[in-house]
């Protein structure tokens, strides 16, 4: 009888201990889940002023720009903390598909090929490709690039445009590197999105922008969200539409373009 009581006591003790551990583990998991549930992760490539760039005092950590302010607004509206994952532009959609990020905000043009892989939000910005040249350049339209040294940024829509025109080109990883090539006279023209071109021309003396609306169609930027995550897509669309309606996006564009 005594032996049995001992066994029983041992069993109770064991069960209690196991239960305690389980409870502990459970609490930790809950905390982790809550933390994750309270964070929305945006992927970007912070090499694209005025949409995303690294700054001393960014709107989210060290990241600043129109897109970063939009991401912050979305986080606030959803009651979530925003985390930015900065990576190469070419890796963004893969990171989204892998679940490494919840959404991609990167001045990303909505195009049919990308839209096959991911969903895009309501467009929030209209842009076009332009040519940046030296002030004394004779390039006046896209066709004038034919026998010139062209530089594009790898994976940007500007690269697809030049490829389609069947011109030879060099591709750089960053817009800033492309601009240095031009400033140093190592190439004749850089093809890149309009607002970013404005920034570079403002920051570097001796450059100008040449437009050719007949050669370059207008493009629209959207936030990319994993296919199947309709809930987030709808939430983002609601928030974006309100930001457009209230003029917030226009204000942000003006603010960051003037800087
Ligand atoms: N709009 C262009 C594209 O979608 C360039 C975007 C580059 N964005 C960036 N964050 N680096 O291809």
mmCIF file with all atom_site columns, C-alpha atoms in Angstrom, residues 19-241:
data_model
loop_
_atom_site.group_PDB
_atom_site.id
_atom_site.type_symbol
_atom_site.label_atom_id
_atom_site.label_alt_id
_atom_site.label_comp_id
_atom_site.label_asym_id
_atom_site.label_entity_id
_atom_site.label_seq_id
_atom_site.pdbx_PDB_ins_code
_atom_site.Cartn_x
_atom_site.Cartn_y
_atom_site.Cartn_z
_atom_site.occupancy
_atom_site.B_iso_or_equiv
_atom_site.pdbx_formal_charge
_atom_site.auth_seq_id
_atom_site.auth_comp_id
_atom_site.auth_asym_id
_atom_site.auth_atom_id
_atom_site.pdbx_PDB_model_num
ATOM 1   C CA . UNK A 1 19  ? 2.244  19.999 -17.522 1.00 0.00 ? 19  UNK A CA 1
ATOM 2   C CA . UNK A 1 20  ? 4.346  22.830 -16.158 1.00 0.00 ? 20  UNK A CA 1
ATOM 3   C CA . UNK A 1 21  ? 6.879  22.488 -18.949 1.00 0.00 ? 21  UNK A CA 1
ATOM 4   C CA . UNK A 1 22  ? 4.148  22.269 -21.503 1.00 0.00 ? 22  UNK A CA 1
ATOM 5   C CA . UNK A 1 23  ? 2.550  25.382 -20.100 1.00 0.00 ? 23  UNK A CA 1
ATOM 6   C CA . UNK A 1 24  ? 5.876  27.183 -20.193 1.00 0.00 ? 24  UNK A CA 1
ATOM 7   C CA . UNK A 1 25  ? 6.567  26.155 -23.767 1.00 0.00 ? 25  UNK A CA 1
ATOM 8   C CA . UNK A 1 26  ? 3.052  27.149 -24.660 1.00 0.00 ? 26  UNK A CA 1
ATOM 9   C CA . UNK A 1 27  ? 3.466  30.580 -23.176 1.00 0.00 ? 27  UNK A CA 1
ATOM 10  C CA . UNK A 1 28  ? 6.709  31.129 -25.033 1.00 0.00 ? 28  UNK A CA 1
ATOM 11  C CA . UNK A 1 29  ? 5.142  30.010 -28.291 1.00 0.00 ? 29  UNK A CA 1
ATOM 12  C CA . UNK A 1 30  ? 2.184  32.279 -27.682 1.00 0.00 ? 30  UNK A CA 1
ATOM 13  C CA . UNK A 1 31  ? 4.480  35.209 -27.068 1.00 0.00 ? 31  UNK A CA 1
ATOM 14  C CA . UNK A 1 32  ? 6.351  34.430 -30.269 1.00 0.00 ? 32  UNK A CA 1
ATOM 15  C CA . UNK A 1 33  ? 3.149  34.057 -32.235 1.00 0.00 ? 33  UNK A CA 1
ATOM 16  C CA . UNK A 1 34  ? 1.804  37.300 -30.862 1.00 0.00 ? 34  UNK A CA 1
ATOM 17  C CA . UNK A 1 35  ? 5.006  39.060 -31.735 1.00 0.00 ? 35  UNK A CA 1
ATOM 18  C CA . UNK A 1 36  ? 4.894  37.676 -35.270 1.00 0.00 ? 36  UNK A CA 1
ATOM 19  C CA . UNK A 1 37  ? 1.214  38.487 -35.595 1.00 0.00 ? 37  UNK A CA 1
ATOM 20  C CA . UNK A 1 38  ? 2.044  42.046 -34.635 1.00 0.00 ? 38  UNK A CA 1
ATOM 21  C CA . UNK A 1 39  ? 4.675  42.535 -37.307 1.00 0.00 ? 39  UNK A CA 1
ATOM 22  C CA . UNK A 1 40  ? 4.241  43.096 -41.013 1.00 0.00 ? 40  UNK A CA 1
ATOM 23  C CA . UNK A 1 41  ? 7.407  42.490 -43.007 1.00 0.00 ? 41  UNK A CA 1
ATOM 24  C CA . UNK A 1 42  ? 7.972  44.466 -46.189 1.00 0.00 ? 42  UNK A CA 1
ATOM 25  C CA . UNK A 1 43  ? 10.722 43.587 -48.630 1.00 0.00 ? 43  UNK A CA 1
ATOM 26  C CA . UNK A 1 44  ? 12.398 46.405 -50.522 1.00 0.00 ? 44  UNK A CA 1
ATOM 27  C CA . UNK A 1 45  ? 15.591 47.408 -52.291 1.00 0.00 ? 45  UNK A CA 1
ATOM 28  C CA . UNK A 1 46  ? 16.602 50.687 -50.698 1.00 0.00 ? 46  UNK A CA 1
ATOM 29  C CA . UNK A 1 47  ? 18.507 51.976 -53.719 1.00 0.00 ? 47  UNK A CA 1
ATOM 30  C CA . UNK A 1 48  ? 15.694 53.875 -55.361 1.00 0.00 ? 48  UNK A CA 1
ATOM 31  C CA . UNK A 1 49  ? 15.231 57.476 -54.209 1.00 0.00 ? 49  UNK A CA 1
ATOM 32  C CA . UNK A 1 50  ? 12.755 59.092 -53.624 1.00 0.00 ? 50  UNK A CA 1
ATOM 33  C CA . UNK A 1 51  ? 10.848 55.809 -52.985 1.00 0.00 ? 51  UNK A CA 1
ATOM 34  C CA . UNK A 1 52  ? 13.339 54.001 -50.758 1.00 0.00 ? 52  UNK A CA 1
ATOM 35  C CA . UNK A 1 53  ? 16.800 54.875 -49.594 1.00 0.00 ? 53  UNK A CA 1
ATOM 36  C CA . UNK A 1 54  ? 18.940 54.591 -46.492 1.00 0.00 ? 54  UNK A CA 1
ATOM 37  C CA . UNK A 1 55  ? 18.998 57.708 -44.327 1.00 0.00 ? 55  UNK A CA 1
ATOM 38  C CA . UNK A 1 56  ? 20.282 58.647 -40.882 1.00 0.00 ? 56  UNK A CA 1
ATOM 39  C CA . UNK A 1 57  ? 16.750 59.113 -39.579 1.00 0.00 ? 57  UNK A CA 1
ATOM 40  C CA . UNK A 1 58  ? 14.369 57.047 -41.635 1.00 0.00 ? 58  UNK A CA 1
ATOM 41  C CA . UNK A 1 59  ? 10.617 56.716 -41.208 1.00 0.00 ? 59  UNK A CA 1
ATOM 42  C CA . UNK A 1 60  ? 11.221 53.003 -40.426 1.00 0.00 ? 60  UNK A CA 1
ATOM 43  C CA . UNK A 1 61  ? 14.622 52.351 -38.838 1.00 0.00 ? 61  UNK A CA 1
ATOM 44  C CA . UNK A 1 62  ? 17.234 53.590 -41.305 1.00 0.00 ? 62  UNK A CA 1
ATOM 45  C CA . UNK A 1 63  ? 14.839 53.412 -44.267 1.00 0.00 ? 63  UNK A CA 1
ATOM 46  C CA . UNK A 1 64  ? 13.168 56.469 -45.718 1.00 0.00 ? 64  UNK A CA 1
ATOM 47  C CA . UNK A 1 65  ? 11.202 57.517 -48.796 1.00 0.00 ? 65  UNK A CA 1
ATOM 48  C CA . UNK A 1 66  ? 7.701  57.551 -50.274 1.00 0.00 ? 66  UNK A CA 1
ATOM 49  C CA . UNK A 1 67  ? 7.306  53.762 -50.139 1.00 0.00 ? 67  UNK A CA 1
ATOM 50  C CA . UNK A 1 68  ? 8.642  53.551 -46.591 1.00 0.00 ? 68  UNK A CA 1
ATOM 51  C CA . UNK A 1 69  ? 6.122  56.158 -45.448 1.00 0.00 ? 69  UNK A CA 1
ATOM 52  C CA . UNK A 1 70  ? 3.355  54.219 -47.213 1.00 0.00 ? 70  UNK A CA 1
ATOM 53  C CA . UNK A 1 71  ? 4.501  51.008 -45.506 1.00 0.00 ? 71  UNK A CA 1
ATOM 54  C CA . UNK A 1 72  ? 4.469  52.784 -42.143 1.00 0.00 ? 72  UNK A CA 1
ATOM 55  C CA . UNK A 1 73  ? 0.919  54.004 -42.805 1.00 0.00 ? 73  UNK A CA 1
ATOM 56  C CA . UNK A 1 74  ? -0.190 50.483 -43.685 1.00 0.00 ? 74  UNK A CA 1
ATOM 57  C CA . UNK A 1 75  ? 1.396  49.118 -40.505 1.00 0.00 ? 75  UNK A CA 1
ATOM 58  C CA . UNK A 1 76  ? -0.289 51.797 -38.396 1.00 0.00 ? 76  UNK A CA 1
ATOM 59  C CA . UNK A 1 77  ? -3.691 51.148 -39.992 1.00 0.00 ? 77  UNK A CA 1
ATOM 60  C CA . UNK A 1 78  ? -3.330 47.411 -39.337 1.00 0.00 ? 78  UNK A CA 1
ATOM 61  C CA . UNK A 1 79  ? -2.032 47.980 -35.802 1.00 0.00 ? 79  UNK A CA 1
ATOM 62  C CA . UNK A 1 80  ? 1.220  46.228 -36.675 1.00 0.00 ? 80  UNK A CA 1
ATOM 63  C CA . UNK A 1 81  ? 4.893  47.081 -36.383 1.00 0.00 ? 81  UNK A CA 1
ATOM 64  C CA . UNK A 1 82  ? 6.609  47.374 -39.739 1.00 0.00 ? 82  UNK A CA 1
ATOM 65  C CA . UNK A 1 83  ? 9.864  45.565 -40.399 1.00 0.00 ? 83  UNK A CA 1
ATOM 66  C CA . UNK A 1 84  ? 11.866 46.277 -43.536 1.00 0.00 ? 84  UNK A CA 1
ATOM 67  C CA . UNK A 1 85  ? 13.959 43.592 -45.197 1.00 0.00 ? 85  UNK A CA 1
ATOM 68  C CA . UNK A 1 86  ? 16.405 45.254 -47.558 1.00 0.00 ? 86  UNK A CA 1
ATOM 69  C CA . UNK A 1 87  ? 17.633 43.014 -50.368 1.00 0.00 ? 87  UNK A CA 1
ATOM 70  C CA . UNK A 1 88  ? 18.594 42.979 -54.036 1.00 0.00 ? 88  UNK A CA 1
ATOM 71  C CA . UNK A 1 89  ? 15.784 44.002 -56.341 1.00 0.00 ? 89  UNK A CA 1
ATOM 72  C CA . UNK A 1 90  ? 16.026 40.696 -58.203 1.00 0.00 ? 90  UNK A CA 1
ATOM 73  C CA . UNK A 1 91  ? 15.430 38.701 -55.005 1.00 0.00 ? 91  UNK A CA 1
ATOM 74  C CA . UNK A 1 92  ? 12.260 40.475 -53.874 1.00 0.00 ? 92  UNK A CA 1
ATOM 75  C CA . UNK A 1 93  ? 9.569  38.393 -55.546 1.00 0.00 ? 93  UNK A CA 1
ATOM 76  C CA . UNK A 1 94  ? 11.263 35.151 -54.572 1.00 0.00 ? 94  UNK A CA 1
ATOM 77  C CA . UNK A 1 95  ? 11.424 36.302 -50.938 1.00 0.00 ? 95  UNK A CA 1
ATOM 78  C CA . UNK A 1 96  ? 7.699  37.010 -51.152 1.00 0.00 ? 96  UNK A CA 1
ATOM 79  C CA . UNK A 1 97  ? 6.912  33.614 -52.594 1.00 0.00 ? 97  UNK A CA 1
ATOM 80  C CA . UNK A 1 98  ? 9.071  31.939 -49.907 1.00 0.00 ? 98  UNK A CA 1
ATOM 81  C CA . UNK A 1 99  ? 7.201  33.738 -47.146 1.00 0.00 ? 99  UNK A CA 1
ATOM 82  C CA . UNK A 1 100 ? 10.336 35.604 -46.004 1.00 0.00 ? 100 UNK A CA 1
ATOM 83  C CA . UNK A 1 101 ? 8.335  38.849 -46.333 1.00 0.00 ? 101 UNK A CA 1
ATOM 84  C CA . UNK A 1 102 ? 4.588  39.574 -46.280 1.00 0.00 ? 102 UNK A CA 1
ATOM 85  C CA . UNK A 1 103 ? 4.643  42.172 -49.048 1.00 0.00 ? 103 UNK A CA 1
ATOM 86  C CA . UNK A 1 104 ? 7.045  43.926 -51.404 1.00 0.00 ? 104 UNK A CA 1
ATOM 87  C CA . UNK A 1 105 ? 7.070  47.698 -51.710 1.00 0.00 ? 105 UNK A CA 1
ATOM 88  C CA . UNK A 1 106 ? 9.841  48.815 -54.026 1.00 0.00 ? 106 UNK A CA 1
ATOM 89  C CA . UNK A 1 107 ? 8.592  51.216 -56.675 1.00 0.00 ? 107 UNK A CA 1
ATOM 90  C CA . UNK A 1 108 ? 7.761  48.017 -58.467 1.00 0.00 ? 108 UNK A CA 1
ATOM 91  C CA . UNK A 1 109 ? 6.078  48.331 -61.827 1.00 0.00 ? 109 UNK A CA 1
ATOM 92  C CA . UNK A 1 110 ? 3.040  46.141 -62.308 1.00 0.00 ? 110 UNK A CA 1
ATOM 93  C CA . UNK A 1 111 ? 3.829  44.056 -65.369 1.00 0.00 ? 111 UNK A CA 1
ATOM 94  C CA . UNK A 1 112 ? 2.171  40.924 -66.758 1.00 0.00 ? 112 UNK A CA 1
ATOM 95  C CA . UNK A 1 113 ? 5.141  38.647 -66.127 1.00 0.00 ? 113 UNK A CA 1
ATOM 96  C CA . UNK A 1 114 ? 5.402  39.637 -62.459 1.00 0.00 ? 114 UNK A CA 1
ATOM 97  C CA . UNK A 1 115 ? 1.623  39.518 -62.085 1.00 0.00 ? 115 UNK A CA 1
ATOM 98  C CA . UNK A 1 116 ? 1.795  35.846 -63.074 1.00 0.00 ? 116 UNK A CA 1
ATOM 99  C CA . UNK A 1 117 ? 3.855  35.138 -59.971 1.00 0.00 ? 117 UNK A CA 1
ATOM 100 C CA . UNK A 1 118 ? 2.340  37.499 -57.389 1.00 0.00 ? 118 UNK A CA 1
ATOM 101 C CA . UNK A 1 119 ? -0.696 39.690 -56.821 1.00 0.00 ? 119 UNK A CA 1
ATOM 102 C CA . UNK A 1 120 ? -0.432 43.442 -57.128 1.00 0.00 ? 120 UNK A CA 1
ATOM 103 C CA . UNK A 1 121 ? -2.309 46.046 -55.131 1.00 0.00 ? 121 UNK A CA 1
ATOM 104 C CA . UNK A 1 122 ? -4.162 48.993 -56.595 1.00 0.00 ? 122 UNK A CA 1
ATOM 105 C CA . UNK A 1 123 ? -1.590 51.149 -58.451 1.00 0.00 ? 123 UNK A CA 1
ATOM 106 C CA . UNK A 1 124 ? -0.359 54.043 -56.303 1.00 0.00 ? 124 UNK A CA 1
ATOM 107 C CA . UNK A 1 125 ? 2.058  55.888 -58.592 1.00 0.00 ? 125 UNK A CA 1
ATOM 108 C CA . UNK A 1 126 ? 2.461  56.482 -62.334 1.00 0.00 ? 126 UNK A CA 1
ATOM 109 C CA . UNK A 1 127 ? 5.958  56.628 -63.771 1.00 0.00 ? 127 UNK A CA 1
ATOM 110 C CA . UNK A 1 128 ? 7.794  56.249 -67.042 1.00 0.00 ? 128 UNK A CA 1
ATOM 111 C CA . UNK A 1 129 ? 11.261 55.384 -68.225 1.00 0.00 ? 129 UNK A CA 1
ATOM 112 C CA . UNK A 1 130 ? 13.482 58.318 -69.170 1.00 0.00 ? 130 UNK A CA 1
ATOM 113 C CA . UNK A 1 131 ? 17.046 58.756 -70.389 1.00 0.00 ? 131 UNK A CA 1
ATOM 114 C CA . UNK A 1 132 ? 19.660 60.512 -68.284 1.00 0.00 ? 132 UNK A CA 1
ATOM 115 C CA . UNK A 1 133 ? 22.478 61.988 -70.378 1.00 0.00 ? 133 UNK A CA 1
ATOM 116 C CA . UNK A 1 134 ? 25.246 64.580 -70.031 1.00 0.00 ? 134 UNK A CA 1
ATOM 117 C CA . UNK A 1 135 ? 24.014 68.139 -70.554 1.00 0.00 ? 135 UNK A CA 1
ATOM 118 C CA . UNK A 1 136 ? 25.817 68.411 -73.897 1.00 0.00 ? 136 UNK A CA 1
ATOM 119 C CA . UNK A 1 137 ? 24.552 65.069 -75.216 1.00 0.00 ? 137 UNK A CA 1
ATOM 120 C CA . UNK A 1 138 ? 22.992 64.887 -78.692 1.00 0.00 ? 138 UNK A CA 1
ATOM 121 C CA . UNK A 1 139 ? 20.585 62.137 -77.627 1.00 0.00 ? 139 UNK A CA 1
ATOM 122 C CA . UNK A 1 140 ? 17.100 63.590 -78.120 1.00 0.00 ? 140 UNK A CA 1
ATOM 123 C CA . UNK A 1 141 ? 14.975 60.456 -78.546 1.00 0.00 ? 141 UNK A CA 1
ATOM 124 C CA . UNK A 1 142 ? 15.215 56.751 -77.735 1.00 0.00 ? 142 UNK A CA 1
ATOM 125 C CA . UNK A 1 143 ? 16.351 55.844 -81.269 1.00 0.00 ? 143 UNK A CA 1
ATOM 126 C CA . UNK A 1 144 ? 19.428 58.038 -80.793 1.00 0.00 ? 144 UNK A CA 1
ATOM 127 C CA . UNK A 1 145 ? 20.704 55.501 -78.276 1.00 0.00 ? 145 UNK A CA 1
ATOM 128 C CA . UNK A 1 146 ? 21.327 53.005 -81.114 1.00 0.00 ? 146 UNK A CA 1
ATOM 129 C CA . UNK A 1 147 ? 25.101 53.526 -81.386 1.00 0.00 ? 147 UNK A CA 1
ATOM 130 C CA . UNK A 1 148 ? 25.638 54.766 -77.825 1.00 0.00 ? 148 UNK A CA 1
ATOM 131 C CA . UNK A 1 149 ? 26.883 53.123 -74.626 1.00 0.00 ? 149 UNK A CA 1
ATOM 132 C CA . UNK A 1 150 ? 23.710 52.393 -72.670 1.00 0.00 ? 150 UNK A CA 1
ATOM 133 C CA . UNK A 1 151 ? 23.542 51.506 -68.987 1.00 0.00 ? 151 UNK A CA 1
ATOM 134 C CA . UNK A 1 152 ? 20.489 50.083 -67.194 1.00 0.00 ? 152 UNK A CA 1
ATOM 135 C CA . UNK A 1 153 ? 19.860 48.642 -63.738 1.00 0.00 ? 153 UNK A CA 1
ATOM 136 C CA . UNK A 1 154 ? 19.629 44.893 -63.515 1.00 0.00 ? 154 UNK A CA 1
ATOM 137 C CA . UNK A 1 155 ? 16.084 43.575 -63.360 1.00 0.00 ? 155 UNK A CA 1
ATOM 138 C CA . UNK A 1 156 ? 14.407 46.989 -63.636 1.00 0.00 ? 156 UNK A CA 1
ATOM 139 C CA . UNK A 1 157 ? 11.771 47.598 -66.295 1.00 0.00 ? 157 UNK A CA 1
ATOM 140 C CA . UNK A 1 158 ? 14.279 49.948 -67.969 1.00 0.00 ? 158 UNK A CA 1
ATOM 141 C CA . UNK A 1 159 ? 16.351 46.881 -68.794 1.00 0.00 ? 159 UNK A CA 1
ATOM 142 C CA . UNK A 1 160 ? 13.369 45.157 -70.429 1.00 0.00 ? 160 UNK A CA 1
ATOM 143 C CA . UNK A 1 161 ? 12.647 48.292 -72.502 1.00 0.00 ? 161 UNK A CA 1
ATOM 144 C CA . UNK A 1 162 ? 16.187 48.540 -73.848 1.00 0.00 ? 162 UNK A CA 1
ATOM 145 C CA . UNK A 1 163 ? 16.283 44.801 -74.448 1.00 0.00 ? 163 UNK A CA 1
ATOM 146 C CA . UNK A 1 164 ? 13.062 45.063 -76.445 1.00 0.00 ? 164 UNK A CA 1
ATOM 147 C CA . UNK A 1 165 ? 14.587 47.845 -78.541 1.00 0.00 ? 165 UNK A CA 1
ATOM 148 C CA . UNK A 1 166 ? 17.371 45.355 -79.264 1.00 0.00 ? 166 UNK A CA 1
ATOM 149 C CA . UNK A 1 167 ? 20.128 47.722 -78.197 1.00 0.00 ? 167 UNK A CA 1
ATOM 150 C CA . UNK A 1 168 ? 23.250 46.514 -76.458 1.00 0.00 ? 168 UNK A CA 1
ATOM 151 C CA . UNK A 1 169 ? 23.684 47.620 -72.875 1.00 0.00 ? 169 UNK A CA 1
ATOM 152 C CA . UNK A 1 170 ? 25.524 47.102 -69.617 1.00 0.00 ? 170 UNK A CA 1
ATOM 153 C CA . UNK A 1 171 ? 23.514 46.352 -66.477 1.00 0.00 ? 171 UNK A CA 1
ATOM 154 C CA . UNK A 1 172 ? 24.517 47.600 -63.016 1.00 0.00 ? 172 UNK A CA 1
ATOM 155 C CA . UNK A 1 173 ? 23.122 46.524 -59.656 1.00 0.00 ? 173 UNK A CA 1
ATOM 156 C CA . UNK A 1 174 ? 22.464 50.024 -58.337 1.00 0.00 ? 174 UNK A CA 1
ATOM 157 C CA . UNK A 1 175 ? 21.199 53.235 -59.870 1.00 0.00 ? 175 UNK A CA 1
ATOM 158 C CA . UNK A 1 176 ? 23.950 55.146 -58.065 1.00 0.00 ? 176 UNK A CA 1
ATOM 159 C CA . UNK A 1 177 ? 26.609 53.000 -59.779 1.00 0.00 ? 177 UNK A CA 1
ATOM 160 C CA . UNK A 1 178 ? 25.001 53.604 -63.164 1.00 0.00 ? 178 UNK A CA 1
ATOM 161 C CA . UNK A 1 179 ? 25.027 57.349 -62.564 1.00 0.00 ? 179 UNK A CA 1
ATOM 162 C CA . UNK A 1 180 ? 28.713 57.250 -61.606 1.00 0.00 ? 180 UNK A CA 1
ATOM 163 C CA . UNK A 1 181 ? 29.441 55.571 -64.971 1.00 0.00 ? 181 UNK A CA 1
ATOM 164 C CA . UNK A 1 182 ? 27.681 58.435 -66.702 1.00 0.00 ? 182 UNK A CA 1
ATOM 165 C CA . UNK A 1 183 ? 29.280 61.167 -64.602 1.00 0.00 ? 183 UNK A CA 1
ATOM 166 C CA . UNK A 1 184 ? 32.705 59.626 -65.263 1.00 0.00 ? 184 UNK A CA 1
ATOM 167 C CA . UNK A 1 185 ? 32.057 59.532 -69.002 1.00 0.00 ? 185 UNK A CA 1
ATOM 168 C CA . UNK A 1 186 ? 32.154 55.745 -69.195 1.00 0.00 ? 186 UNK A CA 1
ATOM 169 C CA . UNK A 1 187 ? 28.699 55.549 -70.762 1.00 0.00 ? 187 UNK A CA 1
ATOM 170 C CA . UNK A 1 188 ? 26.417 57.888 -72.726 1.00 0.00 ? 188 UNK A CA 1
ATOM 171 C CA . UNK A 1 189 ? 22.984 57.239 -71.270 1.00 0.00 ? 189 UNK A CA 1
ATOM 172 C CA . UNK A 1 190 ? 21.239 55.652 -68.277 1.00 0.00 ? 190 UNK A CA 1
ATOM 173 C CA . UNK A 1 191 ? 17.645 54.455 -68.682 1.00 0.00 ? 191 UNK A CA 1
ATOM 174 C CA . UNK A 1 192 ? 15.697 54.537 -65.409 1.00 0.00 ? 192 UNK A CA 1
ATOM 175 C CA . UNK A 1 193 ? 12.335 55.538 -63.868 1.00 0.00 ? 193 UNK A CA 1
ATOM 176 C CA . UNK A 1 194 ? 11.406 59.221 -64.040 1.00 0.00 ? 194 UNK A CA 1
ATOM 177 C CA . UNK A 1 195 ? 11.220 60.252 -60.368 1.00 0.00 ? 195 UNK A CA 1
ATOM 178 C CA . UNK A 1 196 ? 14.485 58.498 -59.559 1.00 0.00 ? 196 UNK A CA 1
ATOM 179 C CA . UNK A 1 197 ? 16.099 60.165 -62.576 1.00 0.00 ? 197 UNK A CA 1
ATOM 180 C CA . UNK A 1 198 ? 14.954 63.574 -61.267 1.00 0.00 ? 198 UNK A CA 1
ATOM 181 C CA . UNK A 1 199 ? 16.682 62.834 -57.974 1.00 0.00 ? 199 UNK A CA 1
ATOM 182 C CA . UNK A 1 200 ? 19.959 61.808 -59.588 1.00 0.00 ? 200 UNK A CA 1
ATOM 183 C CA . UNK A 1 201 ? 19.973 64.807 -61.925 1.00 0.00 ? 201 UNK A CA 1
ATOM 184 C CA . UNK A 1 202 ? 19.282 67.099 -58.970 1.00 0.00 ? 202 UNK A CA 1
ATOM 185 C CA . UNK A 1 203 ? 22.160 65.590 -57.008 1.00 0.00 ? 203 UNK A CA 1
ATOM 186 C CA . UNK A 1 204 ? 24.752 65.487 -59.810 1.00 0.00 ? 204 UNK A CA 1
ATOM 187 C CA . UNK A 1 205 ? 25.807 68.529 -61.825 1.00 0.00 ? 205 UNK A CA 1
ATOM 188 C CA . UNK A 1 206 ? 26.056 68.354 -65.609 1.00 0.00 ? 206 UNK A CA 1
ATOM 189 C CA . UNK A 1 207 ? 23.262 65.866 -66.272 1.00 0.00 ? 207 UNK A CA 1
ATOM 190 C CA . UNK A 1 208 ? 19.843 66.237 -67.920 1.00 0.00 ? 208 UNK A CA 1
ATOM 191 C CA . UNK A 1 209 ? 16.770 64.142 -68.571 1.00 0.00 ? 209 UNK A CA 1
ATOM 192 C CA . UNK A 1 210 ? 15.536 63.292 -72.059 1.00 0.00 ? 210 UNK A CA 1
ATOM 193 C CA . UNK A 1 211 ? 12.009 61.965 -72.428 1.00 0.00 ? 211 UNK A CA 1
ATOM 194 C CA . UNK A 1 212 ? 10.512 59.996 -75.293 1.00 0.00 ? 212 UNK A CA 1
ATOM 195 C CA . UNK A 1 213 ? 6.872  59.190 -74.542 1.00 0.00 ? 213 UNK A CA 1
ATOM 196 C CA . UNK A 1 214 ? 6.505  57.461 -77.900 1.00 0.00 ? 214 UNK A CA 1
ATOM 197 C CA . UNK A 1 215 ? 9.218  54.976 -77.054 1.00 0.00 ? 215 UNK A CA 1
ATOM 198 C CA . UNK A 1 216 ? 8.413  54.433 -73.381 1.00 0.00 ? 216 UNK A CA 1
ATOM 199 C CA . UNK A 1 217 ? 4.915  53.602 -72.117 1.00 0.00 ? 217 UNK A CA 1
ATOM 200 C CA . UNK A 1 218 ? 3.762  54.834 -68.753 1.00 0.00 ? 218 UNK A CA 1
ATOM 201 C CA . UNK A 1 219 ? 4.104  52.393 -65.859 1.00 0.00 ? 219 UNK A CA 1
ATOM 202 C CA . UNK A 1 220 ? 2.256  51.947 -62.594 1.00 0.00 ? 220 UNK A CA 1
ATOM 203 C CA . UNK A 1 221 ? 3.756  50.975 -59.251 1.00 0.00 ? 221 UNK A CA 1
ATOM 204 C CA . UNK A 1 222 ? 1.973  48.476 -57.014 1.00 0.00 ? 222 UNK A CA 1
ATOM 205 C CA . UNK A 1 223 ? 2.624  46.614 -53.774 1.00 0.00 ? 223 UNK A CA 1
ATOM 206 C CA . UNK A 1 224 ? 3.219  42.910 -54.384 1.00 0.00 ? 224 UNK A CA 1
ATOM 207 C CA . UNK A 1 225 ? 1.515  40.351 -52.147 1.00 0.00 ? 225 UNK A CA 1
ATOM 208 C CA . UNK A 1 226 ? 1.765  36.582 -52.235 1.00 0.00 ? 226 UNK A CA 1
ATOM 209 C CA . UNK A 1 227 ? -0.874 34.850 -54.306 1.00 0.00 ? 227 UNK A CA 1
ATOM 210 C CA . UNK A 1 228 ? -3.465 33.326 -51.996 1.00 0.00 ? 228 UNK A CA 1
ATOM 211 C CA . UNK A 1 229 ? -3.101 35.986 -49.308 1.00 0.00 ? 229 UNK A CA 1
ATOM 212 C CA . UNK A 1 230 ? -6.315 37.709 -50.350 1.00 0.00 ? 230 UNK A CA 1
ATOM 213 C CA . UNK A 1 231 ? -6.901 39.000 -46.837 1.00 0.00 ? 231 UNK A CA 1
ATOM 214 C CA . UNK A 1 232 ? -3.762 41.136 -46.835 1.00 0.00 ? 232 UNK A CA 1
ATOM 215 C CA . UNK A 1 233 ? -4.373 42.194 -50.442 1.00 0.00 ? 233 UNK A CA 1
ATOM 216 C CA . UNK A 1 234 ? -7.812 43.527 -49.541 1.00 0.00 ? 234 UNK A CA 1
ATOM 217 C CA . UNK A 1 235 ? -6.541 45.266 -46.418 1.00 0.00 ? 235 UNK A CA 1
ATOM 218 C CA . UNK A 1 236 ? -3.675 46.897 -48.321 1.00 0.00 ? 236 UNK A CA 1
ATOM 219 C CA . UNK A 1 237 ? -6.005 47.990 -51.129 1.00 0.00 ? 237 UNK A CA 1
ATOM 220 C CA . UNK A 1 238 ? -8.428 49.597 -48.683 1.00 0.00 ? 238 UNK A CA 1
ATOM 221 C CA . UNK A 1 239 ? -5.629 51.499 -46.961 1.00 0.00 ? 239 UNK A CA 1
ATOM 222 C CA . UNK A 1 240 ? -3.967 52.528 -50.232 1.00 0.00 ? 240 UNK A CA 1
ATOM 223 C CA . UNK A 1 241 ? -7.218 53.714 -51.777 1.00 0.00 ? 241 UNK A CA 1
#
